[in-house]
Tab-separated table of C-alpha atoms and ligand atoms in Angstrom:
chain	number	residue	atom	x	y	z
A	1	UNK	CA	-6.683	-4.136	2.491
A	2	UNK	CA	-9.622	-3.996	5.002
A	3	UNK	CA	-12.735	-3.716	3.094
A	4	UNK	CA	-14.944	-6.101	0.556
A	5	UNK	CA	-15.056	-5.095	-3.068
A	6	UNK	CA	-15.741	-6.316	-6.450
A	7	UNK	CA	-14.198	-4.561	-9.289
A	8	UNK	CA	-15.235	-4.178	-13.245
A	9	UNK	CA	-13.978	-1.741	-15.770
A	10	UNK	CA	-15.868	-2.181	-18.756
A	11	UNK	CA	-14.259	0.676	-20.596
A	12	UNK	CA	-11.922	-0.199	-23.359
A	13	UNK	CA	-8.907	2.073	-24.053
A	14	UNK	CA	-7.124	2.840	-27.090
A	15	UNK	CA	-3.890	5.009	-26.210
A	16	UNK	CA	-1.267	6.263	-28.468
A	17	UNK	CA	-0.615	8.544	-31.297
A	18	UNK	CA	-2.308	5.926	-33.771
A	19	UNK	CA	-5.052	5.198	-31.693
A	20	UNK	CA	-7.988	7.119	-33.518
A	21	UNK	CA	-7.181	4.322	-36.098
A	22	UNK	CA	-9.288	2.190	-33.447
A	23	UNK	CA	-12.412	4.294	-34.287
A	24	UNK	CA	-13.674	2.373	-37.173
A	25	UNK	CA	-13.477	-0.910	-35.382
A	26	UNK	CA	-15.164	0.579	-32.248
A	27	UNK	CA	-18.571	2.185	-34.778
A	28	UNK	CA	-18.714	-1.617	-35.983
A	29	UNK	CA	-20.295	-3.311	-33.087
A	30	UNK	CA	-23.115	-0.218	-32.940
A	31	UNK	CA	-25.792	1.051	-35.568
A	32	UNK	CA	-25.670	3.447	-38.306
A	33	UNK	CA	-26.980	6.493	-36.016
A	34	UNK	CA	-24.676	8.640	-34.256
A	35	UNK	CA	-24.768	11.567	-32.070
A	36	UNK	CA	-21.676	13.341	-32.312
A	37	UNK	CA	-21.155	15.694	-29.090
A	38	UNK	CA	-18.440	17.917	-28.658
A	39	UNK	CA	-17.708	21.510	-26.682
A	40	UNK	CA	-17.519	25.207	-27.857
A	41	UNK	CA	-15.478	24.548	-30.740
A	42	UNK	CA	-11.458	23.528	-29.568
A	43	UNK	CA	-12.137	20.233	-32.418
A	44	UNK	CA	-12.878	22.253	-35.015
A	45	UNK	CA	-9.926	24.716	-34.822
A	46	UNK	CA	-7.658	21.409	-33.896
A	47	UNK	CA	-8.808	19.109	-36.856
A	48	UNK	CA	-9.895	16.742	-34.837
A	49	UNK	CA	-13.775	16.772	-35.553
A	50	UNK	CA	-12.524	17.058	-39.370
A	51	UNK	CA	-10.640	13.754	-38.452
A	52	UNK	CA	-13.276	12.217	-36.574
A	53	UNK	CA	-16.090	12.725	-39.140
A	54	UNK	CA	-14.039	11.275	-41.839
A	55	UNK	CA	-13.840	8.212	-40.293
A	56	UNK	CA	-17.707	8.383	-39.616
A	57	UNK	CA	-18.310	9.289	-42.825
A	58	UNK	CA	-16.260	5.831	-43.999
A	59	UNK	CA	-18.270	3.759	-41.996
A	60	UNK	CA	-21.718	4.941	-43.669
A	61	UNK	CA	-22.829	6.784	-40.577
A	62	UNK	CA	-25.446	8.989	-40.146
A	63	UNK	CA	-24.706	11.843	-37.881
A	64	UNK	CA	-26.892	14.124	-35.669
A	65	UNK	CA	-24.418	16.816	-34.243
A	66	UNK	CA	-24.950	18.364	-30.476
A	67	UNK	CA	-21.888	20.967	-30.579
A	68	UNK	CA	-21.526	23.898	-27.825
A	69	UNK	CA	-21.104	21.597	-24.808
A	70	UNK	CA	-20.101	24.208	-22.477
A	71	UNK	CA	-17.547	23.352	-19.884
A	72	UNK	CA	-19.346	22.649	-16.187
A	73	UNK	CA	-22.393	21.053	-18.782
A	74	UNK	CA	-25.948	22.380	-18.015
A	75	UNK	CA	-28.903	20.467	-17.121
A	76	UNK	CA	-30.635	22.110	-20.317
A	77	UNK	CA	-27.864	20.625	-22.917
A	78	UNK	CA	-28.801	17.761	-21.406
A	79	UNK	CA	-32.369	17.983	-21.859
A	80	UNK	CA	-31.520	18.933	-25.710
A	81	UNK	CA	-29.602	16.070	-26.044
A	82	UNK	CA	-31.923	13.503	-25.171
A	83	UNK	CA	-34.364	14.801	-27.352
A	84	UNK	CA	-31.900	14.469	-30.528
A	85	UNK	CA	-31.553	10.632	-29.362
A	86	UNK	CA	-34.979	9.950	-29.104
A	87	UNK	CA	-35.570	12.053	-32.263
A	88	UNK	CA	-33.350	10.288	-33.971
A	89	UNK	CA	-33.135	6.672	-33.281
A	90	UNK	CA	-29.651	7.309	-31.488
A	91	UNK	CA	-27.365	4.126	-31.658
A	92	UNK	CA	-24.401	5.499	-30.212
A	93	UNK	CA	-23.129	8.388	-28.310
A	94	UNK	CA	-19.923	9.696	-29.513
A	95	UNK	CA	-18.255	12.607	-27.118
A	96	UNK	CA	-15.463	14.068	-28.659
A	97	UNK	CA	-13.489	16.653	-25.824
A	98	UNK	CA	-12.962	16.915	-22.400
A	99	UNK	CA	-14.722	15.670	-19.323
A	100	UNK	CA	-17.856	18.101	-19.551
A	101	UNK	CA	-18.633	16.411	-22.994
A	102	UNK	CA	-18.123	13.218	-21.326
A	103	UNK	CA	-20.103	13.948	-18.631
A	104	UNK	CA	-22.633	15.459	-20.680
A	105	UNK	CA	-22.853	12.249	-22.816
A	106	UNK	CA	-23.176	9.973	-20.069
A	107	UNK	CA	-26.162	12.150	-18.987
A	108	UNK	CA	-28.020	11.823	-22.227
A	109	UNK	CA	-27.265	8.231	-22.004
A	110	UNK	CA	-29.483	8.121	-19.429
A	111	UNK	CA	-31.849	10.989	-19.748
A	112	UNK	CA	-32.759	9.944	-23.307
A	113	UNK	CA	-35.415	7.403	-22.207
A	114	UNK	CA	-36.175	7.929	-18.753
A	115	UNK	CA	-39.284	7.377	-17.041
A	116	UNK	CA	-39.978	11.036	-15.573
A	117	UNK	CA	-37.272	13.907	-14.545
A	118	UNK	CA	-33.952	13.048	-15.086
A	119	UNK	CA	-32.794	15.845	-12.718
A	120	UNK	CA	-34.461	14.567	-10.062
A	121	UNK	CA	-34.449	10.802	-9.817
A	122	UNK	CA	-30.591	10.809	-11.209
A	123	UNK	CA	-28.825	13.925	-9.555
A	124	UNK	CA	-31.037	14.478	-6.294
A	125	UNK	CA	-32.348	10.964	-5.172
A	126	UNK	CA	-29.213	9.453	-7.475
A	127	UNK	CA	-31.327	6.503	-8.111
A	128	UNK	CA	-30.034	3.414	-10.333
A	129	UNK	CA	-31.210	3.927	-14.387
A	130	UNK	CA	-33.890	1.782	-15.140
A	131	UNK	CA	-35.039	3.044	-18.800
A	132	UNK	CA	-32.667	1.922	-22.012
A	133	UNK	CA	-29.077	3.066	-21.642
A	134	UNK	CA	-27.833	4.477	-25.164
A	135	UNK	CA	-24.256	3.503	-25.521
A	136	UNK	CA	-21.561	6.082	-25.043
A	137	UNK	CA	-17.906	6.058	-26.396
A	138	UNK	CA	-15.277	8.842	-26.148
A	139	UNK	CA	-12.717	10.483	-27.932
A	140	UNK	CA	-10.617	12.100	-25.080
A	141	UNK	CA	-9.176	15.476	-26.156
A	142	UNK	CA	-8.116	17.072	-22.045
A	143	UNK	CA	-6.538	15.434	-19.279
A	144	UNK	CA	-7.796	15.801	-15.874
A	145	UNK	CA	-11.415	14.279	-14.524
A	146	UNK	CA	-11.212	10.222	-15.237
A	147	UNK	CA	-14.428	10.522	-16.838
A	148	UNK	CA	-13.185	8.664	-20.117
A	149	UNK	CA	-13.048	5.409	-18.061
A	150	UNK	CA	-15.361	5.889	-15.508
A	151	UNK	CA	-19.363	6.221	-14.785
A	152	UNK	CA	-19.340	10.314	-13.062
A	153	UNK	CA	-21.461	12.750	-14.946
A	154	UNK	CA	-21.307	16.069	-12.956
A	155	UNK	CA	-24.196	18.195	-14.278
A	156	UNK	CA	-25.358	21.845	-13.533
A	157	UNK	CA	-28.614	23.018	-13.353
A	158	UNK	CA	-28.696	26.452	-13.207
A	159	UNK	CA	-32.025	27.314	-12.380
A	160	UNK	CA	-31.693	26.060	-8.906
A	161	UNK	CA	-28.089	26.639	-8.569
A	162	UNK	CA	-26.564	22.963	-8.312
A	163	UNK	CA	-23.830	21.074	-9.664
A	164	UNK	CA	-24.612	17.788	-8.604
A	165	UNK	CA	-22.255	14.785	-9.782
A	166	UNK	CA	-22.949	11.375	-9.582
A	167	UNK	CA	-21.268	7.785	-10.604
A	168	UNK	CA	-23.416	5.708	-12.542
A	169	UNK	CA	-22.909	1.958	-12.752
A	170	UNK	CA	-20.920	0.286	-15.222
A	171	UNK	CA	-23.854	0.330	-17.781
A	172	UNK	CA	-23.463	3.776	-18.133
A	173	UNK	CA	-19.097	3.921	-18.367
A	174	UNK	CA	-18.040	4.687	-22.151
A	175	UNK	CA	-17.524	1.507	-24.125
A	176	UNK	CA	-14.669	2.624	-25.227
A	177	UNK	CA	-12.436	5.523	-25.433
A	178	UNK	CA	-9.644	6.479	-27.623
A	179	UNK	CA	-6.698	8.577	-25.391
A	180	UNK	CA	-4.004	10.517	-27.991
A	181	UNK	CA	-2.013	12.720	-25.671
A	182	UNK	CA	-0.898	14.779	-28.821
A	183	UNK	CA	-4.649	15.702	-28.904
A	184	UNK	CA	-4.261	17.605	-25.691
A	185	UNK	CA	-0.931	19.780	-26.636
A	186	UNK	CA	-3.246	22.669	-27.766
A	187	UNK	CA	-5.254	22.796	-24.402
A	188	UNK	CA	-4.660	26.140	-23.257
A	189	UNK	CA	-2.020	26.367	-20.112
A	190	UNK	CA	-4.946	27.411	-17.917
A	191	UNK	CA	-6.893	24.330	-18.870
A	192	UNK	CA	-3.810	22.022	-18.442
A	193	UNK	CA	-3.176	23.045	-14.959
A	194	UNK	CA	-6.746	22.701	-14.546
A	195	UNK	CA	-6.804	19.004	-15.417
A	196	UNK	CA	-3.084	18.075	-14.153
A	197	UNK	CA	-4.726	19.528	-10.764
A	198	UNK	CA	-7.752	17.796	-10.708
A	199	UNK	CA	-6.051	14.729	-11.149
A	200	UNK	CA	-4.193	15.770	-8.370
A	201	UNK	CA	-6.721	16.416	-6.132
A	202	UNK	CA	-9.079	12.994	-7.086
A	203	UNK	CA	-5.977	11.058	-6.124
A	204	UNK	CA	-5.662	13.017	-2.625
A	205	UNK	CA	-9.159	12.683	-1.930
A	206	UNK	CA	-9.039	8.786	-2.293
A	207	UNK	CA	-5.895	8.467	-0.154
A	208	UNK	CA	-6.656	10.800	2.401
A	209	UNK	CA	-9.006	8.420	4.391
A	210	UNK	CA	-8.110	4.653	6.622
A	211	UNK	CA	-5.123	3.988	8.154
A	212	UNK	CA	-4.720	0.583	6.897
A	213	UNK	CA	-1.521	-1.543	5.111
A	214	UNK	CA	-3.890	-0.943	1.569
A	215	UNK	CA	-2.231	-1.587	-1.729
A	216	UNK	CA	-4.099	1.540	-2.809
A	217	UNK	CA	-2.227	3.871	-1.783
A	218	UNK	CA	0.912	2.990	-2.758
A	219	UNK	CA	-0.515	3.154	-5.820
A	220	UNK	CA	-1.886	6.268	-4.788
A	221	UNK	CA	1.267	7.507	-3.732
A	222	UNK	CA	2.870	6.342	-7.138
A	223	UNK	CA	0.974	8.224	-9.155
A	224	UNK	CA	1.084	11.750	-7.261
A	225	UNK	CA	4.905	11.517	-7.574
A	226	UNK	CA	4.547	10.591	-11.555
A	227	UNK	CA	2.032	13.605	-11.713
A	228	UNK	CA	4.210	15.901	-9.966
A	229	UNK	CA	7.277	15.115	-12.080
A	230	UNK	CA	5.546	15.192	-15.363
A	231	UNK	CA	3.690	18.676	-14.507
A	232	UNK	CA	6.695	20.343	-14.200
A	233	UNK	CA	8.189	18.827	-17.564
A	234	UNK	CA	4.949	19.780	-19.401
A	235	UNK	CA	4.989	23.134	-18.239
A	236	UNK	CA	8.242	23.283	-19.666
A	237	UNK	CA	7.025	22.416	-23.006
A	238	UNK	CA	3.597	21.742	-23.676
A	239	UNK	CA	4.771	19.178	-26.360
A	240	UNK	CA	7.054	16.854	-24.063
A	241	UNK	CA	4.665	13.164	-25.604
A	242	UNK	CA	6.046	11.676	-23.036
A	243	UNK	CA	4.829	13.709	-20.407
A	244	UNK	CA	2.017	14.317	-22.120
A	245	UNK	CA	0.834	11.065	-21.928
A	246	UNK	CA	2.088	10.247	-18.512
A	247	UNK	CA	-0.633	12.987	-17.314
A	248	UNK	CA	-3.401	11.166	-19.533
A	249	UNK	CA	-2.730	7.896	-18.345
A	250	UNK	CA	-2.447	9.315	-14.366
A	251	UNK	CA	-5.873	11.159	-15.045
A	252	UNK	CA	-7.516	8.131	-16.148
A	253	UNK	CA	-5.764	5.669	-13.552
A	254	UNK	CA	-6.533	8.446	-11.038
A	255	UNK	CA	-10.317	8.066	-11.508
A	256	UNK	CA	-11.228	5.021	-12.959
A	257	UNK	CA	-12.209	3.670	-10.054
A	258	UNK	CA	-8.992	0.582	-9.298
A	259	UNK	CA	-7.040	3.872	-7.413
A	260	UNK	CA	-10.604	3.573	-4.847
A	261	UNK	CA	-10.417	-0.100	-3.956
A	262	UNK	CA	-11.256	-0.663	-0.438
A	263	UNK	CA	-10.843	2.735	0.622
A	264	UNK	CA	-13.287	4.688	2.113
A	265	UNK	CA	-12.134	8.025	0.308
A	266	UNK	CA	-13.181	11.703	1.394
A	267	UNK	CA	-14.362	13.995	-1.714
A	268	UNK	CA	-14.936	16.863	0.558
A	269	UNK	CA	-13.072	19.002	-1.349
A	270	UNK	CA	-14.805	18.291	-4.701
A	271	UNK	CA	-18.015	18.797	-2.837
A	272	UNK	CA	-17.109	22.420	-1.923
A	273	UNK	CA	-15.605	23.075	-4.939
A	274	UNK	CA	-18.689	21.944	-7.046
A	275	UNK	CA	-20.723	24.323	-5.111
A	276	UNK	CA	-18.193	27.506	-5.499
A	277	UNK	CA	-18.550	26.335	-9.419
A	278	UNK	CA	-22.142	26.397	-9.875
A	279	UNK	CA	-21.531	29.962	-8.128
A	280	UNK	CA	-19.020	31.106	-10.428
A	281	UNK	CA	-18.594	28.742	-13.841
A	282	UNK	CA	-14.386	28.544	-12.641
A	283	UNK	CA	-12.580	25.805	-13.921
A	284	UNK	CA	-13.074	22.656	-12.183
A	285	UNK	CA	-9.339	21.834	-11.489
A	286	UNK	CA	-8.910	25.630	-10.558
A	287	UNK	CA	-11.174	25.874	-7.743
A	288	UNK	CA	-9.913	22.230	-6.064
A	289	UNK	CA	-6.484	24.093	-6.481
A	290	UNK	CA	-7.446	27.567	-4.493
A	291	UNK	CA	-9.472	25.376	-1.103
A	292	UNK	CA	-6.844	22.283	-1.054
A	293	UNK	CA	-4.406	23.816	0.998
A	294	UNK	CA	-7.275	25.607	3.589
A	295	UNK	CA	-9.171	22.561	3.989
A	296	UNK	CA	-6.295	20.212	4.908
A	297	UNK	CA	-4.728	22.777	7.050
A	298	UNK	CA	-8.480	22.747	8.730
A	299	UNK	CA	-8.716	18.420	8.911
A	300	UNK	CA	-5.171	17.288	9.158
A	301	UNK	CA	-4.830	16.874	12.629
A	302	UNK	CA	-7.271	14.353	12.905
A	303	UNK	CA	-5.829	12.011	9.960
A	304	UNK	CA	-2.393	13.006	11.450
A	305	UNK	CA	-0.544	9.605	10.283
A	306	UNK	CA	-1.611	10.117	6.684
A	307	UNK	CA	-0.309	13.544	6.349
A	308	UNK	CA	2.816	12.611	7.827
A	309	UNK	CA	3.293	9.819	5.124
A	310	UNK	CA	2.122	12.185	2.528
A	311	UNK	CA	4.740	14.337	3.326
A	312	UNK	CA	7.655	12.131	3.208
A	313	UNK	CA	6.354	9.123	0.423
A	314	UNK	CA	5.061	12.021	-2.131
A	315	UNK	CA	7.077	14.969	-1.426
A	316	UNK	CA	10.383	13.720	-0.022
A	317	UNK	CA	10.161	15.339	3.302
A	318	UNK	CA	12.024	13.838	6.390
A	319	UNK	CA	9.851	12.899	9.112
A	320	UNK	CA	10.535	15.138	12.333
A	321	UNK	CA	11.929	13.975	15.587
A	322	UNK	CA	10.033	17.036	17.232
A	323	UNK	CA	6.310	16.621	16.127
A	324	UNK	CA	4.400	14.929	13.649
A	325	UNK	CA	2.385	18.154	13.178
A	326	UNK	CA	5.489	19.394	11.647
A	327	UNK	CA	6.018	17.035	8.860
A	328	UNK	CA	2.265	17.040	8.279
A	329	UNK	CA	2.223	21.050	7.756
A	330	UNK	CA	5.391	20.847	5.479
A	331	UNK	CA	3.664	18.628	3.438
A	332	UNK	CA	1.080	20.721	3.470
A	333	UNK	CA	3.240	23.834	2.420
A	334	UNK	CA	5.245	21.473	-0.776
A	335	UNK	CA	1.852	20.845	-1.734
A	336	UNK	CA	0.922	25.084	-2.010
A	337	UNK	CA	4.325	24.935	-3.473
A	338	UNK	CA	3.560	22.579	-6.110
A	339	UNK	CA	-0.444	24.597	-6.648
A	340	UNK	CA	1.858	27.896	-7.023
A	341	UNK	CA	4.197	25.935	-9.408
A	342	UNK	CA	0.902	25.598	-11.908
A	343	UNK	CA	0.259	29.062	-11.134
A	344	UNK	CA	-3.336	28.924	-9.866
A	345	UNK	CA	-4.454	31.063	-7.462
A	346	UNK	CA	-4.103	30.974	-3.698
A	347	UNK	CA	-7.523	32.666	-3.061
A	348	UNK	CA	-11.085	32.624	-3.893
A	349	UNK	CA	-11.552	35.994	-4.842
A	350	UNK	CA	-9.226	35.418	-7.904
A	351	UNK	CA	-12.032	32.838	-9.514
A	352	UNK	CA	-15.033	35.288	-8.682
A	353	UNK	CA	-16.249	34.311	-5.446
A	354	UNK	CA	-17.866	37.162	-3.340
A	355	UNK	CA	-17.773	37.226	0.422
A	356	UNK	CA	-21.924	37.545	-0.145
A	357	UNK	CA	-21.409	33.999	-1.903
A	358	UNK	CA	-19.527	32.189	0.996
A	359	UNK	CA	-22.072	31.748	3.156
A	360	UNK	CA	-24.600	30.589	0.545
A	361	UNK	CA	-21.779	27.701	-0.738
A	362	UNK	CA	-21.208	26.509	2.779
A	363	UNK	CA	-24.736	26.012	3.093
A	364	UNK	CA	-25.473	24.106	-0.032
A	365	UNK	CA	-22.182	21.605	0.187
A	366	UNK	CA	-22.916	17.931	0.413
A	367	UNK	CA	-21.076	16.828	3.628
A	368	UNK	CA	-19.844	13.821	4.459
A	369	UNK	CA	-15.602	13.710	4.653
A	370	UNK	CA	-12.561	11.517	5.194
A	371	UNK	CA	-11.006	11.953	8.458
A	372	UNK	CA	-13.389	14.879	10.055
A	373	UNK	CA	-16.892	14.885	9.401
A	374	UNK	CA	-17.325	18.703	7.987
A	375	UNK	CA	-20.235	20.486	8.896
A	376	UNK	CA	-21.773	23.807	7.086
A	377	UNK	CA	-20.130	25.618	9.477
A	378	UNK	CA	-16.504	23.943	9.455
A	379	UNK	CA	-16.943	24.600	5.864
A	380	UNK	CA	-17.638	28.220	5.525
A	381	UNK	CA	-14.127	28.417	7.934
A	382	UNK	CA	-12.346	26.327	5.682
A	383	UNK	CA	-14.011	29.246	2.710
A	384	UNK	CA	-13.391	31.895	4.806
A	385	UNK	CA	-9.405	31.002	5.184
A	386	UNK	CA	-9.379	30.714	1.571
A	387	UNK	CA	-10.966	34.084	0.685
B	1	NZQ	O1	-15.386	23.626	-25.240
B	1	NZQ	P1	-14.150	23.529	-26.058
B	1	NZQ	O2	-14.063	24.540	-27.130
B	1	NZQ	O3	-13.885	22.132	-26.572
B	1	NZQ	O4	-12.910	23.912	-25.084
B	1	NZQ	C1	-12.589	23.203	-23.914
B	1	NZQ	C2	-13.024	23.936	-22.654
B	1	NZQ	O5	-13.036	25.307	-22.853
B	1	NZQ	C3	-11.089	23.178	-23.770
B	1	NZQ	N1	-10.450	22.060	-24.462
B	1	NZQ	C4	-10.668	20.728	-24.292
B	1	NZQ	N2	-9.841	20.025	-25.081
B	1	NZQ	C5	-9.087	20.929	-25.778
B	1	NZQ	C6	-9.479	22.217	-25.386
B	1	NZQ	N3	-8.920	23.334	-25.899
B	1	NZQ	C7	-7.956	23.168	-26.827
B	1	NZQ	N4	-7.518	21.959	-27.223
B	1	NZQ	C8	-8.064	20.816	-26.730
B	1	NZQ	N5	-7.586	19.629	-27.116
B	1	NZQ	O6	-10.857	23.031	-22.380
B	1	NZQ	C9	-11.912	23.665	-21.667
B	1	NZQ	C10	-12.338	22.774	-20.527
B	1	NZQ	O7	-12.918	21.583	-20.990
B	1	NZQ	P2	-13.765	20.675	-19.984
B	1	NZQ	O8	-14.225	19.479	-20.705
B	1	NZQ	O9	-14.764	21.518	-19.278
B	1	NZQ	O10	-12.639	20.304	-18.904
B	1	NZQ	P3	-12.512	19.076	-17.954
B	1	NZQ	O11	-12.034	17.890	-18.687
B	1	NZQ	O12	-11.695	19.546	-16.812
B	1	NZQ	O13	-14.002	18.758	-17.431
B	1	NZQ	C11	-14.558	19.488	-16.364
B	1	NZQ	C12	-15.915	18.946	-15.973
B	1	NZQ	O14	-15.833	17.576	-15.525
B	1	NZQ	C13	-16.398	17.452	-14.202
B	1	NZQ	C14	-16.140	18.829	-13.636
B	1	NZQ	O15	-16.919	19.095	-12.494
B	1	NZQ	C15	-16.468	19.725	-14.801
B	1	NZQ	O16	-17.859	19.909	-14.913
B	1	NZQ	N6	-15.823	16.313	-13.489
B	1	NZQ	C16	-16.132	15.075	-13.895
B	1	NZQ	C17	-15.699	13.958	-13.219
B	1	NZQ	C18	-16.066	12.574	-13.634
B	1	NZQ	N7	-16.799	12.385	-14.689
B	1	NZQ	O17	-15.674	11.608	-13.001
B	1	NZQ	C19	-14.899	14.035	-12.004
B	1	NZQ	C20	-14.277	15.360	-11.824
B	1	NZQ	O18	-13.949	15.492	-10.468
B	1	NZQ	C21	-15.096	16.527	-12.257
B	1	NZQ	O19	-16.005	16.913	-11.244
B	2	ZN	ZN1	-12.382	16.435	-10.095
């Protein structure tokens, strides 16, 4: 370990088949006014907002609703949001669904009584909150971004084009959040990958940076291989609890900030991807998927150690007596094995991207990287492979 750091997790969690039971206990430490957030309309057809408002309903509280959360969540729903808190005396936030209504939540949170334009002072100069923080809590429904246990709130704006995310200090994490991985068997295959994928790629993008002896990433390491076992199982059968929950729990480990400690972490390819979203709504998940294998291939010369222990701690590869480059690039390739295993695509043209478009994304990335500082143009190469 070579770095300083303090950590604090402030989120609770309840996980288990019997932990929406925890729900009533969480709405007793907040006021009677609730607004209830939730996506396009996967709780309704699951029972779960049924189930949820029930228990709301018991407790004596009075719900505003702010339904049709759209995955990759839009500047505007925020902007709606915030109005239905300040409108309505808004005690608590509760997000019912996947990371978008997280994310979304979190961004009311904070929009709801800020001084001036949220857009701008949170997701371009990603300033600190100063105005009151409405409380948020979760009821986690898809496995896949962290944001249950963390403070990132990745918002779209689409009238300039940008899908900015940002972490938010521990004032702004979810009080509490209530994981049941049977509430994620009826997430379509598509989405599944999407999350078990994401997951994936938050825990390569924290241990792909620093050559230090840091207990990070053998937890890093740890968790990939659990991933990787429990992806195959689920794909199997959807309804495999016990892999079920061994995604949830590696989604939220994966991104609730402990799997970052002292590491200086990339997030290059969440930065491109982010971009190619705001271009073409894909899934989240799916678009880290199509540009992982492209933009290692591009960088993994210069973090050449890593890739080789990649390669043999994650995927079981034996180190070669010829080159290193070797076992790095067969890493590389178990890793396209194991992207084709979920069955997303291995180029960008099957999510919707143009070749008009590629030029445009490389341009509006936010740069920075692990081992290789990319520039615009390393970028659009690392697009262009893809394509
Ligand atoms: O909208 P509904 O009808 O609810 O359907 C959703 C949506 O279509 C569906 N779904 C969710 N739970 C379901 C279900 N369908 C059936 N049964 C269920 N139990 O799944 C679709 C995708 O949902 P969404 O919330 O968009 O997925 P995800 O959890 O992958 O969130 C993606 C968003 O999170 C951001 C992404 O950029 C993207 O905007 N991220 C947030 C992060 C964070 N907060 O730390 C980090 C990530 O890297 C990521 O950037
Ligand atoms: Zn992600």
């Amino acid at each position: 370990m070579k770095y300083d750091f303090t950590y604090y997790n402030p989120t609770r969690i309840h996980f288990g088949k019997e932990s929406l039971s925890e729900l009533k206990g969480e709405l007793g430490l907040y006021g009677d006014n609730v607004l209830l957030m939730y996506g396009k309309g996967s709780v309704k057809r699951t029972g779960i907002y049924d189930k949820v408002n029930d228990i709301l309903s018991a407790c004596g509280k009075r719900v505003t609703e702010l339904g049709g959360i759209k995955p990759n969540p839009s500047y505007s729903q925020v902007l709606e949001g915030a109005r239905l808190v300040r409108e309505n005396g808004i005690d608590l936030i509760l997000a019912v669904g996947g990371g978008s209504v997280i994310d979304c939540a979190k961004a009311v949170s904070v929009a709801a009584y800020c001084d001036g334009d949220a857009w701008t002072k949170y997701w371009i100069d990603f300033e600190e909150p100063t105005g009151r923080i409405v409380p948020v809590g979760s009821v986690l429904t898809m496995a896949g971004t962290g944001s249950e246990m963390n403070g990132g709130s990745v918002i779209t704006n689409e009238e300039v084009m940008l899908k900015n995310g940002r972490v938010f200090p521990s004032s702004v994490y979810p009080k509490f959040s209530i994981l049941n991985p049977e509430f994620t068997y009826s997430v379509p295959e598509y989405q599944m990958v999407s999350g078990i994928f994401d997951t994936m790629s938050h825990l390569m993008e924290q241990y792909f940076s620093g050559d230090d002896d840091n207990v990070t990433d053998y937890l890093l390491e740890g968790l990939m291989r659990s991933l990787i076992v429990s992806a195959e199982k689920a794909l199997e059968n959807p309804n495999d609890y016990e892999a079920r929950s061994n995604i949830m729990w590696a989604a939220t480990m994966g991104l609730n900030t402990v799997t970052g400690v002292s590491k200086t972490q990339d997030w290059e390819v969440h930065m491109i991807e982010h971009q190619i979203g705001a271009y073409t709504d894909c899934a989240h998940g799916i678009g880290l998927g199509v540009i992982s294998v492209p933009y290692y291939k591009y960088i993994y010369k210069y973090g050449i150690k890593k890739f080789v222990r990649f390669a043999h701690n994650v995927f079981d590869i034996e180190i070669s007596t010829v080159s290193d480059d070797e076992t790095a690039l067969k890493g590389i390739a178990a890793l396209g094995d194991f992207i084709k295993k979920l069955g997303i695509p291995d180029n960008l043209r099957a999510i919707g991207v143009t070749e008009e478009m590629l030029k445009p994304i490389a341009d509006s990335c936010v740069t920075g990287g692990g081992y290789y500082e990319m520039r615009a143009e390393d970028i659009l190469k690392v697009l262009e492979a893809a394509f």
